[in-house]
Short mmCIF file of C-alpha atoms and ligand atoms in Angstrom, two decimals:
data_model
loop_
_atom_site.label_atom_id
_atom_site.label_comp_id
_atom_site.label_asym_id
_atom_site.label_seq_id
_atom_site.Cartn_x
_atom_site.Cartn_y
_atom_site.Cartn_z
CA UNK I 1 129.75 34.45 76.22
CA UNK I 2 127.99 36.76 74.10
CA UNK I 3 126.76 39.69 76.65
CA UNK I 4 128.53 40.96 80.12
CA UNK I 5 125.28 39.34 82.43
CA UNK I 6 126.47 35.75 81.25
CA UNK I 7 130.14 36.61 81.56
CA UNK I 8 129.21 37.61 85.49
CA UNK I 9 126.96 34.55 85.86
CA UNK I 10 129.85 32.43 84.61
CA UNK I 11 132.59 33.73 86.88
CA UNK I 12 132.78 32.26 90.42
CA UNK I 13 135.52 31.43 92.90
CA UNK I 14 137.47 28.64 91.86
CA UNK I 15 139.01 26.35 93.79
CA UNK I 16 140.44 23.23 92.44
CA UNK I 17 142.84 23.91 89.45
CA UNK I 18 144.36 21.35 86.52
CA UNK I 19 148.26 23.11 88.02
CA UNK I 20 148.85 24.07 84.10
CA UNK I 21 150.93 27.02 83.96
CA UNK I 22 149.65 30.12 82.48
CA UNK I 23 151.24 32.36 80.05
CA UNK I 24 152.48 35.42 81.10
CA UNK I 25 150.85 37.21 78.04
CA UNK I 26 147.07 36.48 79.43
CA UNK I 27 148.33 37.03 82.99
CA UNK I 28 148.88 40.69 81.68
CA UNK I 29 145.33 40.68 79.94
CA UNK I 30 144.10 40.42 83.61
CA UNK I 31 146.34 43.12 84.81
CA UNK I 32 145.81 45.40 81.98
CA UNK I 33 141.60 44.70 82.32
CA UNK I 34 142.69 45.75 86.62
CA UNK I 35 144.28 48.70 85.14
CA UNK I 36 141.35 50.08 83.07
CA UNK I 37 138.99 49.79 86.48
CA UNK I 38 137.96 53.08 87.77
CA UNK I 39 139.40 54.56 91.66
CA UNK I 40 138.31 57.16 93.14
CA UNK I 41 139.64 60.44 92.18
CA UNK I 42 141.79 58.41 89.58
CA UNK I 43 143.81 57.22 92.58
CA UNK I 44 144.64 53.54 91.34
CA UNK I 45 145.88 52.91 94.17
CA UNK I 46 147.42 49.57 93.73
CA UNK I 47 150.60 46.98 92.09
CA UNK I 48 150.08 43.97 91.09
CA UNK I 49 152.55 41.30 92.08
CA UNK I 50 152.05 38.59 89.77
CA UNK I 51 153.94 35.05 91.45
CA UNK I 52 154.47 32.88 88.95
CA UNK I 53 157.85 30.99 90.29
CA UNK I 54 156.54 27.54 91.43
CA UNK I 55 159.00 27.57 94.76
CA UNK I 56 158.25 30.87 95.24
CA UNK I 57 154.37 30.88 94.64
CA UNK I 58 154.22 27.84 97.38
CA UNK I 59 155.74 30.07 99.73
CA UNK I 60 153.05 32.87 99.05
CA UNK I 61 150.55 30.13 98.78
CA UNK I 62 151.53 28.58 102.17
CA UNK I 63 150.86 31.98 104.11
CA UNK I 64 146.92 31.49 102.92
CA UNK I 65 145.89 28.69 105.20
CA UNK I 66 147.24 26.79 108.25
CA UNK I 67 147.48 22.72 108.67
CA UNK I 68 145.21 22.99 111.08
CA UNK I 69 142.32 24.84 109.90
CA UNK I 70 142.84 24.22 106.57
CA UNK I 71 140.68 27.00 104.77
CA UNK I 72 142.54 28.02 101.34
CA UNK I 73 144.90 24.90 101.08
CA UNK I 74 143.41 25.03 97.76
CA UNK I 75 145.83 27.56 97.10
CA UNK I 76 148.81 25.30 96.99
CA UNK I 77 147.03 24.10 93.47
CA UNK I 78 146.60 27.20 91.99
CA UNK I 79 150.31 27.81 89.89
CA UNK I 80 150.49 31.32 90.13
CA UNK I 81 149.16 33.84 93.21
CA UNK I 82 148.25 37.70 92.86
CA UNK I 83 149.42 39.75 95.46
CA UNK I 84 147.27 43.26 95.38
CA UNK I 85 149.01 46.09 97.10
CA UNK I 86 147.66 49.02 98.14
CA UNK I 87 150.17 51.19 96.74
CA UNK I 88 149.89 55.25 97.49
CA UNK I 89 146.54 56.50 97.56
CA UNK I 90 145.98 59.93 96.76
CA UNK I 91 145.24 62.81 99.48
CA UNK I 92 142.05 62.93 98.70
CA UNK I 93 141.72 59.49 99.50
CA UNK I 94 142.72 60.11 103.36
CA UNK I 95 140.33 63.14 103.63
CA UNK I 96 137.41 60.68 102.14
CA UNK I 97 138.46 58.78 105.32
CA UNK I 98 139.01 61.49 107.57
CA UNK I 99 135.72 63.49 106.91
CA UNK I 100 133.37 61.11 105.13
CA UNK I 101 134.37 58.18 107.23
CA UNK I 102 134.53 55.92 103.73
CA UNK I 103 137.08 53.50 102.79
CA UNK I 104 137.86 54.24 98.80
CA UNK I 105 141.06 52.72 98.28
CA UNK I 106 139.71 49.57 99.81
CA UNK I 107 137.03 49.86 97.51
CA UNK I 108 138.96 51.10 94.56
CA UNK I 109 141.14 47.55 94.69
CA UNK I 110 137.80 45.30 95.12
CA UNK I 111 136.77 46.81 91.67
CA UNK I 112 140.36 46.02 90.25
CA UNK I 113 140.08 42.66 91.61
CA UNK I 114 137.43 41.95 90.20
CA UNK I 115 138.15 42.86 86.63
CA UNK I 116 141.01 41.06 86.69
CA UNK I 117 138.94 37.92 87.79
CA UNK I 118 136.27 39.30 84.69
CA UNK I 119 139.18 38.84 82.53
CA UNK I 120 140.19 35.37 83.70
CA UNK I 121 137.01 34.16 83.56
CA UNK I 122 136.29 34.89 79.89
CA UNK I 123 139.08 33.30 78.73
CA UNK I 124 138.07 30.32 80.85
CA UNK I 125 141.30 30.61 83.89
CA UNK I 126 139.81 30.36 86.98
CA UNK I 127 140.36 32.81 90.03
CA UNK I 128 139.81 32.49 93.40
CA UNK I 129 140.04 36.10 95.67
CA UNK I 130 141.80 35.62 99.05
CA UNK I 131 140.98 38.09 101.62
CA UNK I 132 142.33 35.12 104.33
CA UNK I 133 146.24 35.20 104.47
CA UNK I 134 149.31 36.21 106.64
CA UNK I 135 150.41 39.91 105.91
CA UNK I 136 154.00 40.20 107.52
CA UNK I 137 155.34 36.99 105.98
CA UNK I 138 154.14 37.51 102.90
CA UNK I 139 156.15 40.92 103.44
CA UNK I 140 159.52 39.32 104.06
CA UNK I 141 158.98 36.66 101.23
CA UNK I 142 158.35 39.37 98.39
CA UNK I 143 160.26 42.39 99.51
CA UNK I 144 157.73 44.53 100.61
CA UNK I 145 158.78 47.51 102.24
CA UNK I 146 157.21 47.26 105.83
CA UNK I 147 155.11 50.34 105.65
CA UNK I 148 152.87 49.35 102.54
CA UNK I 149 149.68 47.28 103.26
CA UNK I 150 148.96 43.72 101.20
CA UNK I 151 144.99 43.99 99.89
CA UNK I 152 144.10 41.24 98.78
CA UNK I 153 145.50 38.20 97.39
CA UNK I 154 143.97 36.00 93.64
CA UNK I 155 144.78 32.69 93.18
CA UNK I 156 145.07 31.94 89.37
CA UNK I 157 144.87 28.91 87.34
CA UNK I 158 143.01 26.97 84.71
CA UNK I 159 139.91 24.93 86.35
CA UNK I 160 140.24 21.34 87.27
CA UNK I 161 136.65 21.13 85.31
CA UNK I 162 136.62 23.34 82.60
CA UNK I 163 133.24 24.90 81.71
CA UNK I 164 131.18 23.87 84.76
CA UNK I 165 129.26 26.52 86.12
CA UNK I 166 128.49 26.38 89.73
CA UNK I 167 124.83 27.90 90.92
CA UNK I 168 124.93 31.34 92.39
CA UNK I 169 123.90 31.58 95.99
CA UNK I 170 122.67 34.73 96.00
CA UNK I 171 120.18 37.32 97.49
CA UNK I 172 117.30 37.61 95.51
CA UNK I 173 116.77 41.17 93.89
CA UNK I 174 113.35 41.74 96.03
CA UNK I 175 115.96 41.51 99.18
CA UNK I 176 118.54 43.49 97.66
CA UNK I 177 116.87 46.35 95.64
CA UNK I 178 114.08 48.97 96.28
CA UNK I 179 113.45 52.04 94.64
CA UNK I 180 113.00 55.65 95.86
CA UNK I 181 113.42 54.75 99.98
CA UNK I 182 115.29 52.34 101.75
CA UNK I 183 112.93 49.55 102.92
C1 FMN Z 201 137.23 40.38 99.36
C2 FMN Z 201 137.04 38.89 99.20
C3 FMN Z 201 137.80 38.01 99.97
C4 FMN Z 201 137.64 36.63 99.79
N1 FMN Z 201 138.44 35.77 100.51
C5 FMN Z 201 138.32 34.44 100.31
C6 FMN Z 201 139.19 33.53 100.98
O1 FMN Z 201 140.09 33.91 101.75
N2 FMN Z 201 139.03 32.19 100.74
C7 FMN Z 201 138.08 31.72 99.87
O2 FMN Z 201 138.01 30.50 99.68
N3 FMN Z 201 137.24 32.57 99.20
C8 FMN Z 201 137.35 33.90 99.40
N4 FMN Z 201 136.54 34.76 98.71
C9 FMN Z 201 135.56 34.22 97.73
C10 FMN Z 201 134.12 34.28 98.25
O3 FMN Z 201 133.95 33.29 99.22
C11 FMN Z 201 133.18 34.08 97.05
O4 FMN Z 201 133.34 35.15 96.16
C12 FMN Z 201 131.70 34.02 97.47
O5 FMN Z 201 131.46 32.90 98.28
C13 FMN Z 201 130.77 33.97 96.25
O6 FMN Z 201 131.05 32.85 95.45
P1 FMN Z 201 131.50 32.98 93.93
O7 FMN Z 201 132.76 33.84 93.89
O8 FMN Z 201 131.79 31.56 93.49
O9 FMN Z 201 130.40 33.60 93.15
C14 FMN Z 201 136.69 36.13 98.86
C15 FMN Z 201 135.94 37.04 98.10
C16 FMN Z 201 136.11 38.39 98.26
C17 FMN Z 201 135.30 39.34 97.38
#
């Protein structure tokens, strides 16, 4: 991918993964791209909890979906999960929310997220983001201290077909942008 539109073209959710491990040393490219995204006020509020133990990652995996509806059993392929916390935002943060009424931190880890998946993408591992999952078990399974909020989970592995790019259902820019006024 030679410029940053294709890169963004060729990064979408996926959902069907080969189950090859990943080495820990890209996992950490991801993490270190998340790290260089920008927070408000510098916050960065977030940790990155990177499951990687197949038992253990099943576990995390399992509190995705249920049997019966059945949404993000894809997960169970994907061999390792990323659990974002939202770890200690800053003051300034709470008076955003408190006078301006705007969530930052919430914000702050979307833009993490999706560097990380930026990251995986270009060197062709395959992400999916899970906003569906249960918070309180996934508490007691990975030690987190009751009072700290899970974000958002990734699920991370190579694709089942590498190098297929799937269309982009998207808005088209006369919907989305206009100039000078809202219309
Ligand atoms: C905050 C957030 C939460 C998401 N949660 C889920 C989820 O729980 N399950 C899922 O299959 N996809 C989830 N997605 C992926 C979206 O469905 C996907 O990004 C969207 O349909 C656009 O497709 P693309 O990522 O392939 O471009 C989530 C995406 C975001 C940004």
């Amino acid at each position: 991918m030679d410029n940053f539109l294709d890169l963004a073209a060729h990064r979408s959710s996926i959902r069907r993964y080969s189950g090859t491990g990943i080495p820990r040393k890209d996992l950490d490219r991801c993490i270190e791209a998340a790290r260089l995204a920008p927070s408000a006020s510098n916050s960065q509020p977030w940790k990155f909890i990177v499951v990687d133990d197949p038992g253990l990652k099943d576990k995390v995996a399992a509190n995705t979906w249920d049997p019966v509806i059945r949404f993000n059993n894809f997960t169970m392929e994907a061999p390792v999960m990323v659990v974002i916390m939202l770890e200690g935002p800053k003051l300034i943060t709470k008076v955003g929310k408190a006078v301006k009424n705007k969530e930052w931190p919430h914000m702050d880890i979307g833009i993490a997220a999706e560097h990380f998946c930026l990251q995986a993408a270009e060197m062709g591992i395959g992400t999916c983001m899970i906003g569906w999952f249960s918070e309180k078990p996934l508490k007691e399974l990975l030690h987190i201290p009751k009072n700290k909020e899970v974000a958002l989970l990734i699920s991370v592995g190579y694709p089942k077909t590498p190098g297929q790019i799937k269309e982009k259902k998207r808005k088209s820019l006369a919907q989305i942008r206009t100039f000078n006024a809202y219309r």
